[in-house]
Short mmCIF file of C-alpha atoms in Angstrom, two decimals:
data_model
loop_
_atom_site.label_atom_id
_atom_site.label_comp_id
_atom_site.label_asym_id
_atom_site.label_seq_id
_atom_site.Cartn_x
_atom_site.Cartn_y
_atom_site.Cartn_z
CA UNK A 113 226.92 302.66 76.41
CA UNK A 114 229.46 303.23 73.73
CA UNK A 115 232.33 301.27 73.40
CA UNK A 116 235.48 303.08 74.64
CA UNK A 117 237.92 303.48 71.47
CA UNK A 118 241.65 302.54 71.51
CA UNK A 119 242.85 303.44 67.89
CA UNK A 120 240.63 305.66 65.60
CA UNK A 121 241.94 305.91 61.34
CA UNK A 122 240.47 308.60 59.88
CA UNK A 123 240.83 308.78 55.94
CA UNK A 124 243.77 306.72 55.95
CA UNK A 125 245.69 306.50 52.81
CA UNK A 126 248.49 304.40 52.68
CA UNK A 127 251.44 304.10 49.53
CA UNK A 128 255.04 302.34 48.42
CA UNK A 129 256.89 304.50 45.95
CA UNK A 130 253.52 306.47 44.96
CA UNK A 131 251.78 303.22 44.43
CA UNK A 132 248.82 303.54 46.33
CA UNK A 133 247.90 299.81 48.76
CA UNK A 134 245.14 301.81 51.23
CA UNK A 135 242.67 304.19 50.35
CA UNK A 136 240.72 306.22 52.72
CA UNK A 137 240.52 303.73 55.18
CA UNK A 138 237.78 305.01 58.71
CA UNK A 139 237.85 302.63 61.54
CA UNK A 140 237.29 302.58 65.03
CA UNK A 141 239.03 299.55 66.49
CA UNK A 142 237.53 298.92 70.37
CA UNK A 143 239.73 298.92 73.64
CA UNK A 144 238.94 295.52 74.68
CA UNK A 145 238.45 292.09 72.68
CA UNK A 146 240.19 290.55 69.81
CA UNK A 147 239.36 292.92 65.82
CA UNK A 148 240.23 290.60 62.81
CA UNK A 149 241.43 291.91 59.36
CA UNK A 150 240.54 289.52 56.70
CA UNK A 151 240.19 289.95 52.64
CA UNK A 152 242.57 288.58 50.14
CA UNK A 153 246.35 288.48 49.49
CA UNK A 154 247.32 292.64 48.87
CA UNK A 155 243.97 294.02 50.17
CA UNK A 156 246.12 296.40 52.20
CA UNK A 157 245.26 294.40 55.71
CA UNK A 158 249.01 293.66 57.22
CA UNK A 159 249.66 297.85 55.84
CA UNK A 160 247.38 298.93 58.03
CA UNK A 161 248.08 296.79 61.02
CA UNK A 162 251.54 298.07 60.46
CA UNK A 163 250.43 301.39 60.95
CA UNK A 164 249.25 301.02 64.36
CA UNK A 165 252.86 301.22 65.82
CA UNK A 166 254.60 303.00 62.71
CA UNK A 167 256.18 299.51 61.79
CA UNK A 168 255.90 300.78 58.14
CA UNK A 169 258.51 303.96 58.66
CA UNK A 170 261.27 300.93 58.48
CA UNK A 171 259.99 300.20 55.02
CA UNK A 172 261.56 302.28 52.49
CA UNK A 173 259.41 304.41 50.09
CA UNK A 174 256.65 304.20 52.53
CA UNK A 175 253.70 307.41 52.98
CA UNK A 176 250.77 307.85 54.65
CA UNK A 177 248.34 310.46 54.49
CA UNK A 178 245.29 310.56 57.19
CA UNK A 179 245.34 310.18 60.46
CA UNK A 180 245.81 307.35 62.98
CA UNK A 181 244.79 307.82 66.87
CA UNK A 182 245.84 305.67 69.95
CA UNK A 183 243.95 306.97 72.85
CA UNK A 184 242.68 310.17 70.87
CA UNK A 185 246.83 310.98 69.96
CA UNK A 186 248.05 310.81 66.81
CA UNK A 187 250.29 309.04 66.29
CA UNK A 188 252.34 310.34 63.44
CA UNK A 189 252.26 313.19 65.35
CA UNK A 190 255.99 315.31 65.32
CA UNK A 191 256.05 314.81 69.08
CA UNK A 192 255.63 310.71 69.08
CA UNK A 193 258.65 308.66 69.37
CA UNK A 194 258.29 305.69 67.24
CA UNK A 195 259.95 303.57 70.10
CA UNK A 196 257.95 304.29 72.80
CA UNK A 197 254.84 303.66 70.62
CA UNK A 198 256.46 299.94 69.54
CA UNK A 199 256.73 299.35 73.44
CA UNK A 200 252.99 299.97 74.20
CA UNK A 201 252.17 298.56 70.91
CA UNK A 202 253.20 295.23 70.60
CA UNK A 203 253.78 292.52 67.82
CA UNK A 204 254.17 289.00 66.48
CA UNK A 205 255.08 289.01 63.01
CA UNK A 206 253.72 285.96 60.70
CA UNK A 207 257.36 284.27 60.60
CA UNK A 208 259.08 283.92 64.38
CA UNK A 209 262.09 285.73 64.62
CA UNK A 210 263.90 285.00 67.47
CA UNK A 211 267.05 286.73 68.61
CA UNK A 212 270.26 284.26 68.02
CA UNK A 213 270.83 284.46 71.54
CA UNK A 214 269.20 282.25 74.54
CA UNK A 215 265.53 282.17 75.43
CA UNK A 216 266.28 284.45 78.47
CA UNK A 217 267.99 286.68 76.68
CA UNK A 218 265.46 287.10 74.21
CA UNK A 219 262.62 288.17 76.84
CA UNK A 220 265.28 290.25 78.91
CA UNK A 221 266.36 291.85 75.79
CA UNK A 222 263.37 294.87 75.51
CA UNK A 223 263.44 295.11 80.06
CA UNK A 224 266.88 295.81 79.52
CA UNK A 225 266.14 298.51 77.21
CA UNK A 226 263.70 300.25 78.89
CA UNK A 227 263.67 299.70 82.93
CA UNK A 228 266.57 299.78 85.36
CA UNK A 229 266.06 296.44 87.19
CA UNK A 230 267.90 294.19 89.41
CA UNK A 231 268.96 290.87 88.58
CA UNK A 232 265.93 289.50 90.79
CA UNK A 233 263.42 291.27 89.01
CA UNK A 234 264.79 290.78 85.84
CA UNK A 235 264.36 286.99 86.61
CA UNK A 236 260.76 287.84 87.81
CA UNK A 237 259.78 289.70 84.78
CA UNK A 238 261.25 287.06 82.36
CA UNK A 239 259.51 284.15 84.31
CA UNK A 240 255.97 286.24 84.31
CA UNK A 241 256.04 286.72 80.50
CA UNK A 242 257.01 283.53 79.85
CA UNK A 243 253.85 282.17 81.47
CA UNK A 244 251.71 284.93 80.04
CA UNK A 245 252.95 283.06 76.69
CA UNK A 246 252.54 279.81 78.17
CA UNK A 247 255.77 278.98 77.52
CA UNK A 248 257.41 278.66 80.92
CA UNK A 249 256.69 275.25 81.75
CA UNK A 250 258.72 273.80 78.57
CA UNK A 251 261.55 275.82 78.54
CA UNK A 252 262.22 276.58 82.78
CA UNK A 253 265.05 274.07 82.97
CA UNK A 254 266.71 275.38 79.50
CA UNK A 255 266.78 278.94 79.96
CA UNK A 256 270.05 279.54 78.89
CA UNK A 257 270.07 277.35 75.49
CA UNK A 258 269.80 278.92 72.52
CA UNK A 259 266.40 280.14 71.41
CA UNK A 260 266.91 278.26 67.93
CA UNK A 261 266.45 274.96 69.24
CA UNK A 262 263.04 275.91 69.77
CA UNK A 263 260.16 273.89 68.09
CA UNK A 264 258.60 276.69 65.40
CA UNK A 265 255.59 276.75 67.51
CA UNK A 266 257.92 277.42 70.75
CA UNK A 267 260.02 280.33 68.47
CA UNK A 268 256.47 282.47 68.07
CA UNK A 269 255.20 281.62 71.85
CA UNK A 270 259.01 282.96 72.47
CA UNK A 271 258.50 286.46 70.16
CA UNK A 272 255.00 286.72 72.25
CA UNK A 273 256.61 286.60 75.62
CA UNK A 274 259.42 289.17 74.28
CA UNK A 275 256.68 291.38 73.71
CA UNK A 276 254.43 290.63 76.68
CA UNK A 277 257.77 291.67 78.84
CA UNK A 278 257.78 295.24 78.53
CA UNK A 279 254.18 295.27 79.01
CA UNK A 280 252.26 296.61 75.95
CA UNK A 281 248.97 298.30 75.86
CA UNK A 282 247.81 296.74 72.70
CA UNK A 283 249.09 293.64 70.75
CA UNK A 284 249.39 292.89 67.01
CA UNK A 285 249.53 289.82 65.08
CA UNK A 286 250.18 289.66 61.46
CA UNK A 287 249.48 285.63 60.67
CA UNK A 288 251.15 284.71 63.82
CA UNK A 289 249.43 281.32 63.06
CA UNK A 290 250.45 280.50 59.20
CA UNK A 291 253.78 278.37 59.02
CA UNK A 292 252.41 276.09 62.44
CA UNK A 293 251.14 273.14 62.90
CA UNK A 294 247.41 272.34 64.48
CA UNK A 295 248.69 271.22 67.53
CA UNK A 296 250.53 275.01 67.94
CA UNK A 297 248.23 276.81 66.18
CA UNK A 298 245.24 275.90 68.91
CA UNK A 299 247.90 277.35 71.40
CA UNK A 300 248.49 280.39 69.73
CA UNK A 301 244.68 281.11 69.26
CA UNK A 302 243.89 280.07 73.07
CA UNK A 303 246.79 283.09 73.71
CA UNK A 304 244.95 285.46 71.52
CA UNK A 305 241.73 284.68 72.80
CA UNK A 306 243.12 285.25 76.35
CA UNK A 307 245.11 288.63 76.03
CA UNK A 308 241.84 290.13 74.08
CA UNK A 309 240.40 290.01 77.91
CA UNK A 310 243.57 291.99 79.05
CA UNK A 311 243.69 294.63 76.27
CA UNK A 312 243.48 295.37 72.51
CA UNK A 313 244.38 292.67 70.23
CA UNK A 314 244.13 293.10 66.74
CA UNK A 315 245.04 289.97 64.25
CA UNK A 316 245.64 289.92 60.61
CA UNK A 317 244.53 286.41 59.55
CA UNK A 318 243.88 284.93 55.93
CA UNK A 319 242.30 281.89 57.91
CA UNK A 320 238.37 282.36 57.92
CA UNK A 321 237.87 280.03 60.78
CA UNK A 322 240.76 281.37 63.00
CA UNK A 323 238.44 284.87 62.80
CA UNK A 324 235.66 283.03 63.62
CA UNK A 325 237.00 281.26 66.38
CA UNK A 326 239.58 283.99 68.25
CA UNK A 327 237.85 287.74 67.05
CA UNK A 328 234.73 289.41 68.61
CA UNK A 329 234.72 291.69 65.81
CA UNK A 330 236.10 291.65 62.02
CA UNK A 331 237.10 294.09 59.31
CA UNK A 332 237.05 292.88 56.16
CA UNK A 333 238.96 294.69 53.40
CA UNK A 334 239.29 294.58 49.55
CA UNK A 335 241.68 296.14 46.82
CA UNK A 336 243.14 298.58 49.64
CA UNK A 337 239.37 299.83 50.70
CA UNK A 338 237.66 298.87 54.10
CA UNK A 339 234.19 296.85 52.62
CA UNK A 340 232.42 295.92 56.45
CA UNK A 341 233.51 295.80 59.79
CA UNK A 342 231.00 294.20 62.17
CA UNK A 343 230.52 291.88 65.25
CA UNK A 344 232.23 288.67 63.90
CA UNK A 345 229.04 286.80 64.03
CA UNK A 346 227.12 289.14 62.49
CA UNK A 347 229.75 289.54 59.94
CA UNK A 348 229.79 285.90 59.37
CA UNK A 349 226.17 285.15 59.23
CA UNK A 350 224.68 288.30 58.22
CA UNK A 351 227.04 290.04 55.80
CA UNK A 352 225.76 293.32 54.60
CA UNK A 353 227.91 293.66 51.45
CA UNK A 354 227.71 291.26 48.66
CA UNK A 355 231.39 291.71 48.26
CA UNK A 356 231.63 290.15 52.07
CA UNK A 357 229.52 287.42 51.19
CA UNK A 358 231.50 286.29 48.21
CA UNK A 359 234.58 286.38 49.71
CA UNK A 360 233.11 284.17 52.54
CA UNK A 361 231.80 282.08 50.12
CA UNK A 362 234.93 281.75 48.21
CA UNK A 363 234.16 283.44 45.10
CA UNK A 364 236.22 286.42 45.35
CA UNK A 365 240.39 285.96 45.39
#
Protein backbone atom coordinates (compact mmCIF):
# COMPACT_ATOMS: atom_id res chain seq x y z
CA UNK A 1 0.00 0.00 0.00
CA UNK A 2 1.04 3.55 -0.50
CA UNK A 3 2.56 5.43 2.02
CA UNK A 4 0.15 7.97 3.59
CA UNK A 5 1.63 11.64 2.83
CA UNK A 6 2.07 14.36 5.50
CA UNK A 7 3.54 17.38 3.48
CA UNK A 8 3.41 17.38 -0.41
CA UNK A 9 5.77 20.59 -2.39
CA UNK A 10 4.70 20.94 -5.60
CA UNK A 11 6.99 23.20 -7.90
CA UNK A 12 8.37 24.96 -5.09
CA UNK A 13 10.36 27.98 -5.79
CA UNK A 14 11.87 29.67 -3.12
CA UNK A 15 13.86 33.52 -3.20
CA UNK A 16 15.64 36.45 -0.86
CA UNK A 17 15.38 39.83 -2.49
CA UNK A 18 14.71 38.17 -6.10
CA UNK A 19 17.70 36.00 -5.65
CA UNK A 20 16.47 32.75 -6.36
CA UNK A 21 17.93 29.66 -3.36
CA UNK A 22 15.04 26.83 -4.52
CA UNK A 23 13.91 25.99 -7.77
CA UNK A 24 10.99 23.88 -8.54
CA UNK A 25 11.42 21.75 -5.80
CA UNK A 26 8.42 18.19 -5.89
CA UNK A 27 8.50 16.13 -2.83
CA UNK A 28 6.40 13.96 -0.98
CA UNK A 29 7.72 13.73 2.56
CA UNK A 30 5.90 10.42 4.42
CA UNK A 31 3.70 10.64 7.68
CA UNK A 32 5.76 8.42 9.71
CA UNK A 33 9.71 7.92 10.09
CA UNK A 34 12.57 10.25 10.16
CA UNK A 35 13.27 12.25 5.95
CA UNK A 36 16.89 13.70 5.87
CA UNK A 37 17.94 16.77 3.73
CA UNK A 38 21.52 16.59 2.90
CA UNK A 39 23.75 18.41 -0.03
CA UNK A 40 26.20 21.14 0.55
CA UNK A 41 26.40 24.50 2.37
CA UNK A 42 23.48 26.90 0.28
CA UNK A 43 21.85 23.96 -1.60
CA UNK A 44 18.57 25.47 -0.42
CA UNK A 45 18.00 22.44 2.33
CA UNK A 46 17.35 24.54 5.81
CA UNK A 47 14.91 27.05 3.05
CA UNK A 48 12.86 24.47 2.50
CA UNK A 49 12.61 22.92 5.89
CA UNK A 50 11.71 26.41 6.84
CA UNK A 51 8.91 26.30 4.69
CA UNK A 52 7.16 23.57 6.31
CA UNK A 53 5.82 25.87 9.16
CA UNK A 54 6.25 29.35 7.28
CA UNK A 55 9.42 30.00 9.52
CA UNK A 56 10.74 31.94 6.43
CA UNK A 57 7.74 34.81 6.52
CA UNK A 58 10.01 36.21 9.63
CA UNK A 59 12.83 36.62 7.18
CA UNK A 60 12.68 39.78 5.40
CA UNK A 61 12.68 39.85 1.54
CA UNK A 62 11.52 36.35 1.56
CA UNK A 63 8.95 34.73 -1.60
CA UNK A 64 7.78 31.66 -2.49
CA UNK A 65 6.03 30.57 -5.40
CA UNK A 66 4.50 26.79 -5.55
CA UNK A 67 2.75 25.13 -3.32
CA UNK A 68 3.34 23.41 0.04
CA UNK A 69 0.63 20.84 1.58
CA UNK A 70 0.30 19.52 5.24
CA UNK A 71 -2.38 16.97 5.22
CA UNK A 72 -3.54 17.90 1.54
CA UNK A 73 -3.91 21.99 2.91
CA UNK A 74 -1.90 24.45 1.78
CA UNK A 75 -0.37 25.98 3.71
CA UNK A 76 0.25 29.45 2.43
CA UNK A 77 -3.15 29.35 2.00
CA UNK A 78 -5.05 33.06 2.96
CA UNK A 79 -7.02 31.14 5.57
CA UNK A 80 -3.79 29.51 7.57
CA UNK A 81 -2.61 31.20 10.59
CA UNK A 82 1.06 31.01 10.70
CA UNK A 83 0.80 30.31 14.55
CA UNK A 84 -1.30 27.60 14.67
CA UNK A 85 0.78 25.92 11.90
CA UNK A 86 4.24 26.60 14.19
CA UNK A 87 2.24 24.74 17.06
CA UNK A 88 1.56 21.52 15.05
CA UNK A 89 4.77 22.00 13.32
CA UNK A 90 7.47 21.95 15.54
CA UNK A 91 11.28 22.93 15.65
CA UNK A 92 14.82 22.80 16.97
CA UNK A 93 16.92 25.23 15.36
CA UNK A 94 20.83 24.29 14.84
CA UNK A 95 21.94 26.78 17.77
CA UNK A 96 19.73 26.24 21.26
CA UNK A 97 17.95 29.15 22.15
CA UNK A 98 16.61 29.01 25.33
CA UNK A 99 14.31 31.57 26.89
CA UNK A 100 16.37 33.71 29.72
CA UNK A 101 13.98 32.53 32.08
CA UNK A 102 13.95 29.05 34.20
CA UNK A 103 13.72 25.60 32.68
CA UNK A 104 9.99 25.45 33.72
CA UNK A 105 9.25 28.40 32.40
CA UNK A 106 10.65 27.68 29.20
CA UNK A 107 8.38 24.41 28.60
CA UNK A 108 5.28 26.23 30.27
CA UNK A 109 5.91 29.12 28.10
CA UNK A 110 3.95 27.76 24.57
CA UNK A 111 0.92 25.68 27.26
CA UNK A 112 0.46 28.97 28.53
CA UNK A 113 -0.15 30.34 25.22
CA UNK A 114 -2.37 28.06 23.90
CA UNK A 115 -4.46 25.91 26.65
CA UNK A 116 -6.25 27.12 29.76
CA UNK A 117 -4.76 24.78 32.41
CA UNK A 118 -4.53 24.50 36.05
CA UNK A 119 -1.50 24.73 37.96
CA UNK A 120 -1.59 20.76 38.32
CA UNK A 121 -1.68 20.12 34.83
CA UNK A 122 0.58 22.63 33.94
CA UNK A 123 3.08 20.72 36.23
CA UNK A 124 1.94 17.46 34.44
CA UNK A 125 2.45 18.71 31.01
CA UNK A 126 5.91 20.27 31.81
CA UNK A 127 7.08 16.98 33.59
CA UNK A 128 5.71 14.75 30.43
CA UNK A 129 7.71 16.81 27.87
CA UNK A 130 10.53 16.92 29.76
CA UNK A 131 10.81 13.13 29.70
CA UNK A 132 9.71 12.94 26.09
CA UNK A 133 13.16 14.99 25.76
CA UNK A 134 14.80 12.93 28.21
CA UNK A 135 15.61 15.62 30.11
CA UNK A 136 13.62 15.21 33.31
CA UNK A 137 15.81 13.15 35.26
CA UNK A 138 18.78 15.90 35.26
CA UNK A 139 17.02 18.85 35.77
CA UNK A 140 13.73 17.58 38.34
CA UNK A 141 15.35 19.01 41.44
CA UNK A 142 16.38 22.47 39.55
CA UNK A 143 13.32 23.41 37.93
CA UNK A 144 13.28 26.79 38.83
CA UNK A 145 17.10 27.76 37.95
CA UNK A 146 17.75 29.48 35.11
CA UNK A 147 17.75 27.63 31.82
CA UNK A 148 21.34 29.14 31.00
CA UNK A 149 23.13 27.10 33.34
CA UNK A 150 22.30 24.36 31.20
CA UNK A 151 25.13 22.19 29.62
CA UNK A 152 24.75 23.09 25.56
CA UNK A 153 23.60 19.63 25.09
CA UNK A 154 20.89 20.17 28.04
CA UNK A 155 19.90 23.90 26.27
CA UNK A 156 18.75 21.87 22.82
CA UNK A 157 17.14 18.73 24.87
CA UNK A 158 15.43 21.96 26.70
CA UNK A 159 14.19 23.76 23.09
CA UNK A 160 12.94 19.96 22.22
CA UNK A 161 10.81 19.61 25.27
CA UNK A 162 9.44 23.35 24.66
CA UNK A 163 8.28 22.08 21.53
CA UNK A 164 7.18 18.56 22.48
CA UNK A 165 4.77 20.57 25.15
CA UNK A 166 2.19 21.84 23.02
CA UNK A 167 2.13 18.68 21.23
CA UNK A 168 3.13 19.02 17.53
CA UNK A 169 2.12 16.90 14.67
CA UNK A 170 5.39 17.00 12.92
CA UNK A 171 8.93 18.03 14.14
CA UNK A 172 11.82 19.86 12.44
CA UNK A 173 15.40 19.94 13.01
CA UNK A 174 17.73 22.19 11.25
CA UNK A 175 21.41 20.74 12.56
CA UNK A 176 20.04 20.29 15.95
CA UNK A 177 23.28 18.19 16.35
CA UNK A 178 26.25 20.65 15.02
CA UNK A 179 27.78 22.78 17.97
CA UNK A 180 27.52 19.29 20.52
CA UNK A 181 29.62 17.11 21.69
CA UNK A 182 29.53 13.05 20.96
CA UNK A 183 28.41 12.26 24.17
CA UNK A 184 25.06 14.75 23.40
CA UNK A 185 24.93 14.29 20.03
CA UNK A 186 24.16 10.24 20.48
CA UNK A 187 21.28 11.66 22.74
CA UNK A 188 19.92 13.90 20.40
CA UNK A 189 19.92 11.24 17.54
CA UNK A 190 18.41 8.41 19.99
CA UNK A 191 15.46 11.42 20.39
CA UNK A 192 15.12 11.72 16.70
CA UNK A 193 15.15 8.23 16.07
CA UNK A 194 12.40 7.82 18.73
CA UNK A 195 9.82 10.65 17.84
CA UNK A 196 10.11 9.40 13.95
CA UNK A 197 7.92 6.33 15.54
CA UNK A 198 5.43 8.98 16.97
CA UNK A 199 5.11 11.25 13.90
CA UNK A 200 6.89 13.13 11.07
CA UNK A 201 10.35 14.13 11.66
CA UNK A 202 12.21 15.76 9.14
CA UNK A 203 16.14 16.73 9.85
CA UNK A 204 18.40 18.97 7.99
CA UNK A 205 21.87 17.48 8.62
CA UNK A 206 25.33 18.25 6.83
CA UNK A 207 26.57 15.04 8.80
CA UNK A 208 26.50 11.99 6.30
CA UNK A 209 26.56 9.46 9.03
CA UNK A 210 23.92 11.16 11.32
CA UNK A 211 21.49 10.46 7.96
CA UNK A 212 22.61 7.21 7.88
CA UNK A 213 22.17 6.41 11.29
CA UNK A 214 18.69 8.47 12.43
CA UNK A 215 16.64 8.81 8.66
CA UNK A 216 14.61 6.02 6.92
CA UNK A 217 14.57 8.08 3.96
CA UNK A 218 16.87 11.04 2.45
CA UNK A 219 16.59 13.93 0.03
CA UNK A 220 19.50 15.04 -1.26
CA UNK A 221 19.68 18.51 -2.85
CA UNK A 222 22.14 20.62 -4.96
CA UNK A 223 22.45 24.38 -6.12
CA UNK A 224 18.69 24.96 -4.88
CA UNK A 225 17.33 21.77 -7.07
CA UNK A 226 16.08 18.41 -5.44
CA UNK A 227 18.84 15.67 -7.24
CA UNK A 228 17.30 12.07 -5.40
CA UNK A 229 15.22 11.31 -2.67
CA UNK A 230 15.17 7.60 -1.77
CA UNK A 231 15.08 4.99 1.11
CA UNK A 232 18.31 6.03 3.01
CA UNK A 233 19.91 2.78 2.28
CA UNK A 234 19.19 2.70 -1.04
CA UNK A 235 20.28 6.21 -1.31
CA UNK A 236 23.47 5.38 0.35
CA UNK A 237 24.40 2.26 -1.41
CA UNK A 238 22.69 2.52 -4.59
CA UNK A 239 22.67 6.16 -5.67
CA UNK A 240 20.96 6.72 -8.93
CA UNK A 241 22.51 10.11 -9.81
CA UNK A 242 26.13 10.55 -10.33
CA UNK A 243 25.76 13.89 -8.70
CA UNK A 244 24.58 11.75 -5.39
CA UNK A 245 27.40 9.61 -5.65
CA UNK A 246 29.99 12.32 -5.72
CA UNK A 247 28.76 14.12 -3.09
CA UNK A 248 28.83 10.87 -1.00
CA UNK A 249 32.06 10.32 -2.09
CA UNK A 250 33.28 13.70 -1.28
CA UNK A 251 33.96 15.11 -4.55
CA UNK A 252 31.33 17.60 -4.84
CA UNK A 253 31.36 20.84 -2.18
Amino acid sequence: MPEAVRFSLQNLTCAYSGKVVVRGVSLDIPASGVTAFIGPSGCGKSTILRCLNRMNDVVPGFSLSGRVLLDGEDLYGDSQDPVLIRRRVGMVFQRSNPFPTSIFNNVAYGLKLHFKLTRAELELEVEQALRAAALWDEVKDRLHTPAMRLSGGQQQRLCLARALAVKPEVMLFDEPASALDPVATAKVEELVMELGRQMTVVIVTHNLAQASRVADRTAFFLRGELIEFNRTVDLFTNPQRPETEAYLLGRVS
